[in-house]
């Protein structure tokens, strides 16, 4: 069974800003490799990591994800470089992604545009900022830099600049993605991937796309120098059925209501995993306000495939398939402190510290 790096997924805050520092410190003590924040339309992903950096020593600090429409690529690079420097260097992972058109246009007021070119330009500009080889210019299709004079409102006197901060040139850039074109682009240009949907069938569903991206990158790029950070919910319980039911409302929210009826990446994921009829029914129920029925319509099998639920013995048995799925790391989503302990024991993460 493959050695897997563990991450702790804390997501974004709810109505009140809070960080589970007790769990984060515990994860670091237990040998977890990384901790991950997120953002939607509330707390941002970067600021909490600066606080976490001040209260930890070793654990890597990742964004899953920084929404690209929320900040320019130069600002994303500045934020990543600033937190990495404050944290002592080589700790920050700049996870970036598109989010969905409802947030991009409704919250940030940015046009959806062409996501492929947006991502391509974004990664390229961030790398130039980190490298500091020259003042940053970029002839991008979506994000040209400096801003061309023919753009509405432009003065046309933008000056190429180089970061004042001597940044860590090796800050890794990962992307959160799930569509064919974006996964291929991720494999081609990024250092790692935060897949929108990964299970023990991950390589079966995405492997060919990754290979195509690696081939386009050239220079010997492969899984040997690329990271995949999957995510799995963990819940210890003797009542498997009840444990599965606990997670269904969240799945119904995302597949049914997190996105436009005709543009919902979470629903698309259900379809890709072979649950098309259920996905359509969940969305229909959710958008009509029948949220409890939508949750009840989530198949047990779909929840079980993406999570580790049940008594300790069942979780240990099911972990083997995850560890051998082709990912290099797995972020744990867990409400229970004992689940954080259990996964460290199963993955042998304390031994990883001793080996460093």
C-alpha positions as a Python dict, from the first residue, in 0.01 Angstrom:
ca = {
    (1, 'X'): (0, 0, 0),
    (2, 'X'): (139, 340, -105),
    (3, 'X'): (260, 596, 148),
    (4, 'X'): (14, 889, 135),
    (5, 'X'): (66, 1240, 270),
    (6, 'X'): (-224, 1351, 485),
    (7, 'X'): (-384, 1693, 471),
    (8, 'X'): (-644, 1852, 696),
    (9, 'X'): (-927, 2030, 513),
    (10, 'X'): (-1079, 2309, 720),
    (11, 'X'): (-1263, 2482, 435),
    (12, 'X'): (-1405, 2829, 492),
    (13, 'X'): (-1574, 2979, 794),
    (14, 'X'): (-1949, 3002, 838),
    (15, 'X'): (-2138, 3296, 983),
    (16, 'X'): (-1866, 3367, 1238),
    (17, 'X'): (-1495, 3365, 1162),
    (18, 'X'): (-1331, 3077, 1343),
    (19, 'X'): (-1037, 2846, 1295),
    (20, 'X'): (-1011, 2499, 1453),
    (21, 'X'): (-660, 2565, 1581),
    (22, 'X'): (-676, 2274, 1822),
    (23, 'X'): (-731, 2035, 1532),
    (24, 'X'): (-469, 2206, 1315),
    (25, 'X'): (-203, 2184, 1587),
    (26, 'X'): (-300, 1824, 1653),
    (27, 'X'): (-266, 1741, 1283),
    (28, 'X'): (82, 1891, 1276),
    (29, 'X'): (182, 1693, 1585),
    (30, 'X'): (50, 1375, 1423),
    (31, 'X'): (257, 1427, 1109),
    (32, 'X'): (-3, 1564, 870),
    (33, 'X'): (169, 1720, 570),
    (34, 'X'): (-69, 2008, 493),
    (35, 'X'): (-369, 2214, 601),
    (36, 'X'): (-615, 2357, 347),
    (37, 'X'): (-845, 2658, 348),
    (38, 'X'): (-1114, 2760, 101),
    (39, 'X'): (-1326, 3057, -1),
    (40, 'X'): (-1670, 3104, -150),
    (41, 'X'): (-1837, 3438, -72),
    (42, 'X'): (-1749, 3491, 293),
    (43, 'X'): (-1407, 3446, 453),
    (44, 'X'): (-1111, 3440, 216),
    (45, 'X'): (-863, 3155, 180),
    (46, 'X'): (-531, 3336, 233),
    (47, 'X'): (-572, 3541, 552),
    (48, 'X'): (-642, 3237, 775),
    (49, 'X'): (-320, 3075, 655),
    (50, 'X'): (-117, 3372, 777),
    (51, 'X'): (-265, 3319, 1123),
    (52, 'X'): (-210, 2944, 1104),
    (53, 'X'): (151, 3001, 996),
    (54, 'X'): (214, 3200, 1314),
    (55, 'X'): (88, 2914, 1532),
    (56, 'X'): (253, 2620, 1354),
    (57, 'X'): (607, 2525, 1257),
    (58, 'X'): (614, 2266, 980),
    (59, 'X'): (280, 2191, 819),
    (60, 'X'): (234, 2310, 461),
    (61, 'X'): (-25, 2582, 403),
    (62, 'X'): (-254, 2535, 102),
    (63, 'X'): (-545, 2721, -56),
    (64, 'X'): (-816, 2500, -198),
    (65, 'X'): (-878, 2730, -365),
    (66, 'X'): (-803, 3098, -424),
    (67, 'X'): (-1076, 3206, -666),
    (68, 'X'): (-905, 3364, -964),
    (69, 'X'): (-1178, 3621, -1029),
    (70, 'X'): (-1123, 3758, -677),
    (71, 'X'): (-770, 3879, -744),
    (72, 'X'): (-532, 3941, -1029),
    (73, 'X'): (-256, 3683, -1084),
    (74, 'X'): (1, 3933, -958),
    (75, 'X'): (-196, 3977, -634),
    (76, 'X'): (-231, 3599, -597),
    (77, 'X'): (147, 3573, -634),
    (78, 'X'): (201, 3856, -383),
    (79, 'X'): (-26, 3692, -127),
    (80, 'X'): (137, 3352, -172),
    (81, 'X'): (487, 3498, -148),
    (82, 'X'): (401, 3707, 158),
    (83, 'X'): (255, 3421, 361),
    (84, 'X'): (533, 3186, 251),
    (85, 'X'): (795, 3436, 368),
    (86, 'X'): (618, 3489, 700),
    (87, 'X'): (596, 3111, 746),
    (88, 'X'): (970, 3062, 698),
    (89, 'X'): (970, 2955, 334),
    (90, 'X'): (872, 2648, 135),
    (91, 'X'): (542, 2603, 316),
    (92, 'X'): (281, 2772, 95),
    (93, 'X'): (92, 2593, -182),
    (94, 'X'): (-91, 2832, -414),
    (95, 'X'): (-404, 2643, -507),
    (96, 'X'): (-608, 2839, -762),
    (97, 'X'): (-931, 2778, -950),
    (98, 'X'): (-1220, 2933, -1138),
    (99, 'X'): (-1517, 2872, -906),
    (100, 'X'): (-1842, 2894, -1106),
    (101, 'X'): (-2001, 3162, -1325),
    (102, 'X'): (-2260, 3255, -1062),
    (103, 'X'): (-1984, 3359, -820),
    (104, 'X'): (-1745, 3494, -1085),
    (105, 'X'): (-2007, 3724, -1235),
    (106, 'X'): (-2246, 3763, -942),
    (107, 'X'): (-2000, 3817, -655),
    (108, 'X'): (-1684, 3945, -822),
    (109, 'X'): (-1843, 4120, -1119),
    (110, 'X'): (-1600, 3962, -1362),
    (111, 'X'): (-1696, 3812, -1699),
    (112, 'X'): (-1675, 3433, -1715),
    (113, 'X'): (-1479, 3466, -2038),
    (114, 'X'): (-1268, 3172, -2146),
    (115, 'X'): (-1165, 2971, -1840),
    (116, 'X'): (-893, 2780, -2025),
    (117, 'X'): (-707, 3095, -2130),
    (118, 'X'): (-774, 3261, -1795),
    (119, 'X'): (-608, 2972, -1613),
    (120, 'X'): (-322, 2949, -1861),
    (121, 'X'): (-243, 3320, -1838),
    (122, 'X'): (-284, 3320, -1459),
    (123, 'X'): (-33, 3042, -1397),
    (124, 'X'): (218, 3190, -1641),
    (125, 'X'): (204, 3536, -1481),
    (126, 'X'): (237, 3396, -1129),
    (127, 'X'): (548, 3202, -1230),
    (128, 'X'): (703, 3519, -1376),
    (129, 'X'): (635, 3708, -1052),
    (130, 'X'): (796, 3433, -843),
    (131, 'X'): (1099, 3403, -1074),
    (132, 'X'): (1189, 3776, -1079),
    (133, 'X'): (1389, 3722, -1397),
    (134, 'X'): (1261, 4045, -1550),
    (135, 'X'): (980, 4302, -1519),
    (136, 'X'): (661, 4108, -1575),
    (137, 'X'): (496, 4124, -1916),
    (138, 'X'): (257, 3876, -2067),
    (139, 'X'): (96, 3864, -2410),
    (140, 'X'): (-205, 3674, -2284),
    (141, 'X'): (-530, 3609, -2461),
    (142, 'X'): (-735, 3662, -2144),
    (143, 'X'): (-495, 3849, -1915),
    (144, 'X'): (-243, 4066, -2101),
    (145, 'X'): (6, 4258, -1889),
    (146, 'X'): (52, 4557, -1890),
    (147, 'X'): (-306, 4644, -1981),
    (148, 'X'): (-326, 4731, -2354),
    (149, 'X'): (-402, 5091, -2443),
    (150, 'X'): (-709, 4989, -2644),
    (151, 'X'): (-889, 4846, -2339),
    (152, 'X'): (-1187, 5052, -2219),
    (153, 'X'): (-1072, 5312, -1967),
    (154, 'X'): (-701, 5236, -2012),
    (155, 'X'): (-450, 5523, -2015),
    (156, 'X'): (-201, 5305, -2202),
    (157, 'X'): (95, 5393, -1980),
    (158, 'X'): (117, 5071, -1776),
    (159, 'X'): (475, 4991, -1678),
    (160, 'X'): (619, 4639, -1648),
    (161, 'X'): (735, 4584, -1291),
    (162, 'X'): (937, 4332, -1093),
    (163, 'X'): (844, 4226, -741),
    (164, 'X'): (1015, 4433, -472),
    (165, 'X'): (996, 4129, -244),
    (166, 'X'): (1260, 3872, -332),
    (167, 'X'): (1014, 3587, -344),
    (168, 'X'): (1061, 3216, -311),
    (169, 'X'): (1084, 3115, -679),
    (170, 'X'): (968, 2763, -602),
    (171, 'X'): (623, 2827, -456),
    (172, 'X'): (414, 2548, -608),
    (173, 'X'): (102, 2632, -807),
    (174, 'X'): (-180, 2380, -802),
    (175, 'X'): (-522, 2404, -960),
    (176, 'X'): (-867, 2292, -858),
    (177, 'X'): (-1033, 2154, -1170),
    (178, 'X'): (-1241, 1871, -1306),
    (179, 'X'): (-1323, 1922, -1675),
    (180, 'X'): (-1119, 1757, -1948),
    (181, 'X'): (-958, 2073, -2086),
    (182, 'X'): (-870, 2209, -1743),
    (183, 'X'): (-729, 1881, -1611),
    (184, 'X'): (-506, 1853, -1917),
    (185, 'X'): (-392, 2213, -1869),
    (186, 'X'): (-323, 2143, -1501),
    (187, 'X'): (-103, 1847, -1587),
    (188, 'X'): (78, 2057, -1846),
    (189, 'X'): (146, 2373, -1645),
    (190, 'X'): (84, 2321, -1273),
    (191, 'X'): (282, 2148, -999),
    (192, 'X'): (-18, 1973, -850),
    (193, 'X'): (-388, 1912, -876),
    (194, 'X'): (-684, 1944, -640),
    (195, 'X'): (-936, 1727, -824),
    (196, 'X'): (-1304, 1813, -820),
    (197, 'X'): (-1403, 1460, -738),
    (198, 'X'): (-1157, 1182, -671),
    (199, 'X'): (-1229, 831, -552),
    (200, 'X'): (-1043, 502, -579),
    (201, 'X'): (-1158, 514, -945),
    (202, 'X'): (-965, 837, -997),
    (203, 'X'): (-704, 719, -1244),
    (204, 'X'): (-966, 526, -1437),
    (205, 'X'): (-1158, 850, -1490),
    (206, 'X'): (-878, 1105, -1520),
    (207, 'X'): (-557, 917, -1599),
    (208, 'X'): (-561, 964, -1976),
    (209, 'X'): (-621, 1338, -1940),
    (210, 'X'): (-324, 1368, -1706),
    (211, 'X'): (-100, 1173, -1944),
    (212, 'X'): (-195, 1401, -2232),
    (213, 'X'): (-111, 1708, -2025),
    (214, 'X'): (224, 1564, -1916),
    (215, 'X'): (310, 1479, -2278),
    (216, 'X'): (232, 1833, -2389),
    (217, 'X'): (450, 1974, -2112),
    (218, 'X'): (745, 1763, -2217),
    (219, 'X'): (1070, 1782, -2019),
    (220, 'X'): (1001, 1445, -1860),
    (221, 'X'): (700, 1564, -1664),
    (222, 'X'): (505, 1277, -1511),
    (223, 'X'): (347, 1159, -1188),
    (224, 'X'): (702, 1138, -1050),
    (225, 'X'): (713, 1519, -1022),
    (226, 'X'): (345, 1603, -982),
    (227, 'X'): (116, 1594, -680),
    (228, 'X'): (-252, 1503, -659),
    (229, 'X'): (-430, 1595, -338),
    (230, 'X'): (-759, 1411, -311),
    (231, 'X'): (-1018, 1479, -43),
    (232, 'X'): (-1223, 1242, 169),
    (233, 'X'): (-1468, 1287, 453),
    (234, 'X'): (-1410, 1064, 755),
    (235, 'X'): (-1674, 979, 1013),
    (236, 'X'): (-1643, 707, 1276),
    (237, 'X'): (-1973, 540, 1362),
    (238, 'X'): (-2120, 197, 1423),
    (239, 'X'): (-2428, 299, 1221),
    (240, 'X'): (-2307, 323, 860),
    (241, 'X'): (-2651, 412, 726),
    (242, 'X'): (-2681, 706, 965),
    (243, 'X'): (-2327, 815, 883),
    (244, 'X'): (-2407, 824, 513),
    (245, 'X'): (-2727, 1019, 579),
    (246, 'X'): (-2530, 1278, 775),
    (247, 'X'): (-2346, 1387, 459),
    (248, 'X'): (-2635, 1381, 215),
    (249, 'X'): (-2768, 1735, 279),
    (250, 'X'): (-2432, 1886, 184),
    (251, 'X'): (-2413, 1678, -134),
    (252, 'X'): (-2768, 1781, -222),
    (253, 'X'): (-2678, 2147, -165),
    (254, 'X'): (-2381, 2131, -401),
    (255, 'X'): (-2523, 1904, -671),
    (256, 'X'): (-2868, 2061, -651),
    (257, 'X'): (-2816, 2426, -576),
    (258, 'X'): (-2449, 2531, -591),
    (259, 'X'): (-2448, 2673, -940),
    (260, 'X'): (-2687, 2754, -1222),
    (261, 'X'): (-2930, 2488, -1338),
    (262, 'X'): (-2738, 2457, -1664),
    (263, 'X'): (-2388, 2509, -1521),
    (264, 'X'): (-2322, 2311, -1204),
    (265, 'X'): (-1983, 2138, -1182),
    (266, 'X'): (-2087, 1934, -877),
    (267, 'X'): (-2387, 1793, -1060),
    (268, 'X'): (-2163, 1722, -1360),
    (269, 'X'): (-1935, 1524, -1129),
    (270, 'X'): (-2226, 1303, -1022),
    (271, 'X'): (-2308, 1242, -1386),
    (272, 'X'): (-1946, 1156, -1467),
    (273, 'X'): (-1941, 906, -1182),
    (274, 'X'): (-2246, 729, -1324),
    (275, 'X'): (-2526, 883, -1119),
    (276, 'X'): (-2693, 1092, -1387),
    (277, 'X'): (-3054, 1008, -1305),
    (278, 'X'): (-3000, 1076, -937),
    (279, 'X'): (-2821, 1404, -1013),
    (280, 'X'): (-3112, 1529, -1225),
    (281, 'X'): (-3364, 1432, -958),
    (282, 'X'): (-3163, 1595, -679),
    (283, 'X'): (-3137, 1920, -872),
    (284, 'X'): (-3506, 1917, -959),
    (285, 'X'): (-3605, 1867, -596),
    (286, 'X'): (-3357, 2115, -455),
    (287, 'X'): (-3443, 2398, -692),
    (288, 'X'): (-3812, 2350, -616),
    (289, 'X'): (-3741, 2403, -246),
    (290, 'X'): (-3778, 2037, -145),
    (291, 'X'): (-3437, 2016, 17),
    (292, 'X'): (-3503, 1724, 250),
    (293, 'X'): (-3632, 1515, -40),
    (294, 'X'): (-3326, 1615, -243),
    (295, 'X'): (-3099, 1490, 35),
    (296, 'X'): (-3294, 1164, 59),
    (297, 'X'): (-3246, 1117, -317),
    (298, 'X'): (-2867, 1105, -285),
    (299, 'X'): (-2765, 740, -335),
    (300, 'X'): (-2588, 569, -46),
    (301, 'X'): (-2335, 430, -291),
    (302, 'X'): (-2236, 778, -410),
    (303, 'X'): (-2173, 900, -57),
    (304, 'X'): (-1985, 585, 38),
    (305, 'X'): (-1757, 601, -266),
    (306, 'X'): (-1631, 947, -171),
    (307, 'X'): (-1604, 908, 206),
    (308, 'X'): (-1472, 680, 477),
    (309, 'X'): (-1766, 607, 703),
    (310, 'X'): (-1828, 338, 960),
    (311, 'X'): (-1649, 164, 1244),
    (312, 'X'): (-1270, 170, 1259),
    (313, 'X'): (-1232, -170, 1092),
    (314, 'X'): (-1441, -65, 790),
    (315, 'X'): (-1249, 262, 752),
    (316, 'X'): (-916, 77, 763),
    (317, 'X'): (-1034, -169, 499),
    (318, 'X'): (-1166, 100, 265),
    (319, 'X'): (-856, 317, 308),
    (320, 'X'): (-644, 68, 115),
    (321, 'X'): (-824, 149, -211),
    (322, 'X'): (-774, 520, -157),
    (323, 'X'): (-405, 478, -81),
    (324, 'X'): (-358, 281, -402),
    (325, 'X'): (-571, 511, -619),
    (326, 'X'): (-281, 706, -771),
    (327, 'X'): (-303, 1026, -564),
    (328, 'X'): (-3, 1145, -363),
    (329, 'X'): (-196, 1305, -78),
    (330, 'X'): (-541, 1300, 76),
    (331, 'X'): (-703, 1582, 269),
    (332, 'X'): (-921, 1466, 555),
    (333, 'X'): (-1249, 1637, 633),
    (334, 'X'): (-1342, 1537, 986),
    (335, 'X'): (-1558, 1680, 1262),
    (336, 'X'): (-1435, 1422, 1512),
    (337, 'X'): (-1096, 1460, 1677),
    (338, 'X'): (-1074, 1083, 1701),
    (339, 'X'): (-1102, 1063, 1322),
    (340, 'X'): (-791, 1283, 1288),
    (341, 'X'): (-607, 1047, 1522),
    (342, 'X'): (-732, 739, 1340),
    (343, 'X'): (-623, 857, 996),
    (344, 'X'): (-277, 944, 1125),
    (345, 'X'): (-248, 592, 1262),
    (346, 'X'): (-375, 428, 944),
    (347, 'X'): (-152, 637, 715),
    (348, 'X'): (151, 613, 943),
    (349, 'X'): (204, 989, 931),
    (350, 'X'): (403, 1005, 1255),
    (351, 'X'): (658, 775, 1100),
    (352, 'X'): (694, 1027, 817),
    (353, 'X'): (810, 1292, 1064),
    (354, 'X'): (1066, 1056, 1211),
    (355, 'X'): (1201, 985, 864),
    (356, 'X'): (1249, 1353, 777),
}
